[in-house]
Tab-separated table of C-alpha atoms in Angstrom:
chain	number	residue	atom	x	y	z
A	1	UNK	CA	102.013	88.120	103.560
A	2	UNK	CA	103.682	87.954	100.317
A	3	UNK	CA	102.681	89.560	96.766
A	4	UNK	CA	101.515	87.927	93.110
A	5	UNK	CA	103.012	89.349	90.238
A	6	UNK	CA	100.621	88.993	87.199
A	7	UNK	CA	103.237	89.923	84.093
A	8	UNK	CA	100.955	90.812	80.924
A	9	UNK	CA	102.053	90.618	77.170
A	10	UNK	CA	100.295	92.963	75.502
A	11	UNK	CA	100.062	95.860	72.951
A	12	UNK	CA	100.190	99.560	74.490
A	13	UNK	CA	96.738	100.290	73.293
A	14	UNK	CA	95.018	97.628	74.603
A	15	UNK	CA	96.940	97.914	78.234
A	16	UNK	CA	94.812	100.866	79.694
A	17	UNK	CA	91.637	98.862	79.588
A	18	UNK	CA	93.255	96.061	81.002
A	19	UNK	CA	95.069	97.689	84.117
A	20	UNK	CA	91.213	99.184	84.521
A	21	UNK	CA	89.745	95.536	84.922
A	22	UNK	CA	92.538	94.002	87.107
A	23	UNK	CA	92.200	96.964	89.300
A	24	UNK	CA	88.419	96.619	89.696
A	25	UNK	CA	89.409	92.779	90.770
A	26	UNK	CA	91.648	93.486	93.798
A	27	UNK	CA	95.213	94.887	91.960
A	28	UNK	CA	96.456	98.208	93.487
A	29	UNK	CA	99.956	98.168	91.842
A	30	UNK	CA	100.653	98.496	88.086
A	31	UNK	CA	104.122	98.922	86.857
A	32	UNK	CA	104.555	99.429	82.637
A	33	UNK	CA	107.433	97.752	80.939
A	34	UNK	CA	108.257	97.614	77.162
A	35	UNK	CA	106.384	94.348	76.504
A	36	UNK	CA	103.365	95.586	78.709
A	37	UNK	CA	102.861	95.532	82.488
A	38	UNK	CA	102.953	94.175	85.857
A	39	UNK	CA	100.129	94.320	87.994
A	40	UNK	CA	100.624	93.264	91.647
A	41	UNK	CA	98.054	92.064	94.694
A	42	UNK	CA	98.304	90.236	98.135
A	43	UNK	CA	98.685	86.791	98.086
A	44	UNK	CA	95.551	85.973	100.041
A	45	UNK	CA	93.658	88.493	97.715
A	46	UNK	CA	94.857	86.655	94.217
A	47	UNK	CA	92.008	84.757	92.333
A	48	UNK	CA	93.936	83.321	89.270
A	49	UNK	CA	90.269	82.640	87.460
A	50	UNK	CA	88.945	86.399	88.127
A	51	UNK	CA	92.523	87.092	86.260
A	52	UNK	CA	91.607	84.709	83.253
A	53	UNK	CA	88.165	85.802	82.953
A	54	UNK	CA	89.723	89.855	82.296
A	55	UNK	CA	91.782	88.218	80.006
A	56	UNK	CA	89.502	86.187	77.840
A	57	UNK	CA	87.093	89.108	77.474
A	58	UNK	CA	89.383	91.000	75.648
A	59	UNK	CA	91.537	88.562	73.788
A	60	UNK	CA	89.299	89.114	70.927
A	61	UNK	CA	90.947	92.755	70.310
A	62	UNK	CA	94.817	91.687	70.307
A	63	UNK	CA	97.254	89.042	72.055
A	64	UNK	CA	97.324	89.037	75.070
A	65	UNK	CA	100.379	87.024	77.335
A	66	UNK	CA	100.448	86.413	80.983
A	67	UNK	CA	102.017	84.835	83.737
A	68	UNK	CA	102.179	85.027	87.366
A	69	UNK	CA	104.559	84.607	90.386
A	70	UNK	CA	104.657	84.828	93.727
A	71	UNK	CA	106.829	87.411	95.062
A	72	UNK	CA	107.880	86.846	98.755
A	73	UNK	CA	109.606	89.403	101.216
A	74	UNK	CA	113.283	87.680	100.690
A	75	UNK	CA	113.486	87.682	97.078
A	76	UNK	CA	111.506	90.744	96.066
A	77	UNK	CA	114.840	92.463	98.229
A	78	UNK	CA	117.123	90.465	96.086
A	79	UNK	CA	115.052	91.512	92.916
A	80	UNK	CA	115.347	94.826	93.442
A	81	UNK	CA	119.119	95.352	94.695
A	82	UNK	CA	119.849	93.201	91.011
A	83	UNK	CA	117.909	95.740	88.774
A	84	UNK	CA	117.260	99.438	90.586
A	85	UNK	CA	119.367	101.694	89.096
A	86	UNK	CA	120.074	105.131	90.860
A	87	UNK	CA	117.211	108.174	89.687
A	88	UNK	CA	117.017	111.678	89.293
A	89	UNK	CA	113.346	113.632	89.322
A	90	UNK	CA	113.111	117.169	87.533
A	91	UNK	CA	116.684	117.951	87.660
A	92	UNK	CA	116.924	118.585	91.449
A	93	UNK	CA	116.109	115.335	93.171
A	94	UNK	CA	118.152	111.974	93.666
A	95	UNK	CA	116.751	108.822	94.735
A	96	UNK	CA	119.312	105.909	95.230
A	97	UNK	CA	120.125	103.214	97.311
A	98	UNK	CA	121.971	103.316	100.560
A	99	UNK	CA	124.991	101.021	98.118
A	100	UNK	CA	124.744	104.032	95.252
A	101	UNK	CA	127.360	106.742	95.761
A	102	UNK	CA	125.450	110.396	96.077
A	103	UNK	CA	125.549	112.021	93.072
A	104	UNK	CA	126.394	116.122	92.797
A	105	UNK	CA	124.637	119.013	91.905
A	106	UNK	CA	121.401	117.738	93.651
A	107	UNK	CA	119.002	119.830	95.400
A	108	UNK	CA	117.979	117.036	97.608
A	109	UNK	CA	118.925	113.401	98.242
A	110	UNK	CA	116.453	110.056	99.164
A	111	UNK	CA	118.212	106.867	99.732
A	112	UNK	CA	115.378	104.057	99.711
A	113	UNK	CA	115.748	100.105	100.354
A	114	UNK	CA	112.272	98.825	99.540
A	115	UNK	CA	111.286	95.835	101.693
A	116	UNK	CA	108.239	94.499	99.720
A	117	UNK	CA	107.383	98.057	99.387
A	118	UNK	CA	106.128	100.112	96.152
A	119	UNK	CA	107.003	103.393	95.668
A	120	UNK	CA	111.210	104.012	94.494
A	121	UNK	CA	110.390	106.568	92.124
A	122	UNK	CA	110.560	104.861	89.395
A	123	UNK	CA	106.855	104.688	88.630
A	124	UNK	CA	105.380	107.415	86.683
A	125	UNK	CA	103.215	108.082	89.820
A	126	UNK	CA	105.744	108.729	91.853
A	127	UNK	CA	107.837	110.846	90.475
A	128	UNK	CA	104.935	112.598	89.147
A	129	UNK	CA	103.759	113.198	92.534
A	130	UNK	CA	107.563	114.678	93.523
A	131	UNK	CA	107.293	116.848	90.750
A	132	UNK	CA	104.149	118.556	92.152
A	133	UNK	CA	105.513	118.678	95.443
A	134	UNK	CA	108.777	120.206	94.214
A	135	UNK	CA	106.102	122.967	93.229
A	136	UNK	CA	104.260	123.830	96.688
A	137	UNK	CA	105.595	124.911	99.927
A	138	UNK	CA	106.202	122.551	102.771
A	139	UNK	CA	107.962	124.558	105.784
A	140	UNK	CA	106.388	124.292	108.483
A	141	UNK	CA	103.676	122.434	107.466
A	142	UNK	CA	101.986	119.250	108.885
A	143	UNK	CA	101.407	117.015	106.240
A	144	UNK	CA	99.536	112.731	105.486
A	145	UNK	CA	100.979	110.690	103.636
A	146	UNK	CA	98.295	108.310	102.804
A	147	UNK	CA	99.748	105.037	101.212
A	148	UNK	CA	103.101	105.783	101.776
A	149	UNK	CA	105.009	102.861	100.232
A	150	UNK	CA	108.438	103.331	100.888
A	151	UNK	CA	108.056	106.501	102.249
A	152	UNK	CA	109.470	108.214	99.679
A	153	UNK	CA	107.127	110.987	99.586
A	154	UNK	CA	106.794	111.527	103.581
A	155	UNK	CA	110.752	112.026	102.846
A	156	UNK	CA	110.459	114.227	100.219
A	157	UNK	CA	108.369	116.741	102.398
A	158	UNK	CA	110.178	115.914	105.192
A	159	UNK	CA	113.578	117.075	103.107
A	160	UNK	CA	111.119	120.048	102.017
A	161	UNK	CA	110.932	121.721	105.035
A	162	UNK	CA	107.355	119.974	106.659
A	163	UNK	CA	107.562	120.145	110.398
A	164	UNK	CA	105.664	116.674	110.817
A	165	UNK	CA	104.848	113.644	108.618
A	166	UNK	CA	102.552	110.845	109.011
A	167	UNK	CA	103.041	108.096	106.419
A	168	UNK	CA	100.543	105.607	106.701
A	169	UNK	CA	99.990	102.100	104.617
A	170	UNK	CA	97.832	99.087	105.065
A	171	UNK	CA	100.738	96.811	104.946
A	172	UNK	CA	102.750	95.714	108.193
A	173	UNK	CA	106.084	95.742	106.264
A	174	UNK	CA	105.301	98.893	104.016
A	175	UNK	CA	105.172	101.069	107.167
A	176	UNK	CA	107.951	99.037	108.720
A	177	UNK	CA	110.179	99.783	105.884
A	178	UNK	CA	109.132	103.461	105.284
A	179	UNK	CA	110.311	104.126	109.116
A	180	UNK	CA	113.789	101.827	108.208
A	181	UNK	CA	114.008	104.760	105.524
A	182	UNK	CA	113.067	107.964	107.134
A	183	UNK	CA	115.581	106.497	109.872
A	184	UNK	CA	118.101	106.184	107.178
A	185	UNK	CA	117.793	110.030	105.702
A	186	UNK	CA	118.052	111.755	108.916
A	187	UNK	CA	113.823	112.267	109.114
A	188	UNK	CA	113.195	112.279	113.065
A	189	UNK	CA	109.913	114.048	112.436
A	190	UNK	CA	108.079	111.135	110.375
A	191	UNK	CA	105.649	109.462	112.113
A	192	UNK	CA	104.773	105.698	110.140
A	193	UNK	CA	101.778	104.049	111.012
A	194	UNK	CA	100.154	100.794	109.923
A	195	UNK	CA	96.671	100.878	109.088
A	196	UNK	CA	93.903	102.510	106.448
A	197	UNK	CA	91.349	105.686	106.519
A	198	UNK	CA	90.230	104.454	109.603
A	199	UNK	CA	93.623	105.285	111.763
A	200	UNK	CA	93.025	108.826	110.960
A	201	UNK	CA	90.070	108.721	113.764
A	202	UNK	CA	90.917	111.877	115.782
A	203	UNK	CA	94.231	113.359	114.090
A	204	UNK	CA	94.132	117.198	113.789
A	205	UNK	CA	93.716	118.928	110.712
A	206	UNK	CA	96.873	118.734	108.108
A	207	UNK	CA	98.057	121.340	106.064
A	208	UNK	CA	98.910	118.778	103.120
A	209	UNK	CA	97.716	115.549	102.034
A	210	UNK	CA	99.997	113.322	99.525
A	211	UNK	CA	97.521	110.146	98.183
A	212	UNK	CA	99.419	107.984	95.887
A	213	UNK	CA	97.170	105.080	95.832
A	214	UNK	CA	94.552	103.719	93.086
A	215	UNK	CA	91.967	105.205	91.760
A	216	UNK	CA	89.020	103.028	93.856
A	217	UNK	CA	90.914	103.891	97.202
A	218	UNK	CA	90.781	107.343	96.095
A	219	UNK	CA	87.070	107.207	95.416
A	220	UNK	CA	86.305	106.006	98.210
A	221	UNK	CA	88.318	107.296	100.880
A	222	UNK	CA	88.320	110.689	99.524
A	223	UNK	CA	85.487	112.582	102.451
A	224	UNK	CA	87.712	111.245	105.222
A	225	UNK	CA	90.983	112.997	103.279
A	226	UNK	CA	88.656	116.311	103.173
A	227	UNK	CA	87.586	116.455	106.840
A	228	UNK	CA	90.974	116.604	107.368
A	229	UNK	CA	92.399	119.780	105.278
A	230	UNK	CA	91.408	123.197	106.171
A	231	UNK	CA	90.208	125.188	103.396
A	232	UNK	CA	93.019	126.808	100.719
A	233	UNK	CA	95.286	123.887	101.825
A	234	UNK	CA	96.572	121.586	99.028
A	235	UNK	CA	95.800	117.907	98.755
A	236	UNK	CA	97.406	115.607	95.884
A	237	UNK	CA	96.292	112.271	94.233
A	238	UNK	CA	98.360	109.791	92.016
A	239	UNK	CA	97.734	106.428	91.314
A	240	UNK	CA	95.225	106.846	88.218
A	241	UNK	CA	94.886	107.214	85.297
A	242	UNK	CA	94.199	110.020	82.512
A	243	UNK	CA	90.854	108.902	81.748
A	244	UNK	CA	90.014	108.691	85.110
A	245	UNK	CA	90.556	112.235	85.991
A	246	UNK	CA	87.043	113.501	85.103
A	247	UNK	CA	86.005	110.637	87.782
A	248	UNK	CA	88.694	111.889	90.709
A	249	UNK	CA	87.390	115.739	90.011
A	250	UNK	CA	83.709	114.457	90.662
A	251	UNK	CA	84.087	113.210	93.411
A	252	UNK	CA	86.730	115.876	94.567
A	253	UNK	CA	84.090	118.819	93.951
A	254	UNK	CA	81.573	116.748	95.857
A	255	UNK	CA	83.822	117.072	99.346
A	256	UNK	CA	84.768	121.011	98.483
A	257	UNK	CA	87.556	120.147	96.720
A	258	UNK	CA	88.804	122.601	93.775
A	259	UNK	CA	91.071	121.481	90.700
A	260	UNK	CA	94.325	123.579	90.267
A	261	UNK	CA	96.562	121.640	87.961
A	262	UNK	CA	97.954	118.483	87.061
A	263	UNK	CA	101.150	116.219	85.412
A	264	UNK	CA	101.063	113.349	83.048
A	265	UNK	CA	103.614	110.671	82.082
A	266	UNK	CA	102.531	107.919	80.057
A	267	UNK	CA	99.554	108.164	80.725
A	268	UNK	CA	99.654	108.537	84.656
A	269	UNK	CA	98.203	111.323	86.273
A	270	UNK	CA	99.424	113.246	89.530
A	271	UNK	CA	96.860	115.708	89.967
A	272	UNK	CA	96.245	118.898	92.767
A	273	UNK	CA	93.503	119.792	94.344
A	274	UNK	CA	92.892	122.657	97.262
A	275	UNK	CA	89.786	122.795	99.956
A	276	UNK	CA	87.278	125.353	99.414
């Protein structure tokens, strides 16, 4: 299965409300540029008219460009080795590519090599959600990562001091590549799995959740997350919005689940929450 890559042209203001409406038609993956953003979906899941229909109901309030591609396994590879450029996250962590040299003076060090996989730190959510992790105390803990992309954060806990991972994504090559990386940084003790919610059927308690996803995964899948953390353990959520927040703590306090804090970035949102 390969992605589409819907590129938009359009004025910061108006992008919000527009990543809103593509993401209540199927899109799970938004990445902001300077001219706009890119929103990305499955190839099988891509309906170019539900697209144009989002688009002409707001062309009325500003220009609005777009195009789309298809985005298969080979090339997205070649894509990213031409334009990733190495990252550091709150001073302490480095995320590079196995071809990057290691930089110094790093507190910890991820080497990723997406394979049609989200999730290299460069979104906002990302590195929003390493930020908060930087903040909390993994030793010894069991921890989900729910939508684990790359498996960059599974890593980051992993490199934190967690005693077990489980990274687990709904696409066959997303938790394909996140084992390729915990492989490549040393990280015996993460577990990938393909699969949704629904592979969690079972699995003991953990003592941290990580949920990078989109807001309507969130929303929904959010009483299966809380079944599985014991009360005063931490759970955190990215893959929203600012505006959205009020929407996530609903929900949240609805399954026992308490606000404690959270980071923006452009918007973005990386918020924790802790059982009751």
């Amino acid at each position: 299965m390969d992605f589409v890559e819907v590129r938009v042209q359009v004025a910061p203001e108006l992008a919000d409300i527009l990543v809103a409406e593509l993401g209540e038609v199927g899109f799970d993956t938004f990445e902001d540029n300077d001219e706009g953003f890119c929103a990305y979906i499955s190839e099988p899941d891509f309906n170019p008219e539900a697209v144009q229909e989002v688009i002409t109901r707001y062309a009325g309030l500003g220009e609005i460009r777009h195009e789309h591609r298809v985005i298969t396994r080979q090339n997205w590879n070649a894509e990213w080795e031409k334009n990733f450029q190495p990252l550091i996250i709150a001073d302490r962590v480095s995320v590079r590519a196995p071809f990057h040299p290691k930089p110094e003076g790093m507190d910890y060090d991820i080497v990723i090599m997406p394979r049609m996989s989200f999730g290299t730190g460069h979104h906002e959510t990302t590195a929003l959600m390493i930020e908060n992790q930087l903040t909390l105390d993994h030793q010894g803990l069991r921890i989900l990562d729910m939508g684990c992309g790359t498996g960059i954060l599974a890593i980051m806990a992993a490199q934190l001091g967690a005693r077990e991972v489980l990274a687990v994504d709904v696409e066959p090559w997303t938790a394909e590549n996140a084992a390729d990386n915990a492989a490549e940084n040393g990280c015996a003790n993460i577990e990938a799995r393909l699969g949704g919610v629904e592979v969690l059927a079972g699995e003991a308690p953990f003592d941290m959740i990580l949920a990078n996803i989109n807001r309507n995964v969130l929303l929904e899948d959010m009483g299966a997350y809380a079944q599985l953390l014991p009360v005063s353990r931490p759970i955190l959520f990215s893959g929203f919005y600012q505006e959205d927040l009020p929407k996530i703590d609903a929900e949240a306090q609805r399954h026992g689940l308490r606000y404690q804090s959270h980071r923006t970035k452009n918007n973005w949102v990386s918020a924790i929450f802790t059982k009751l």
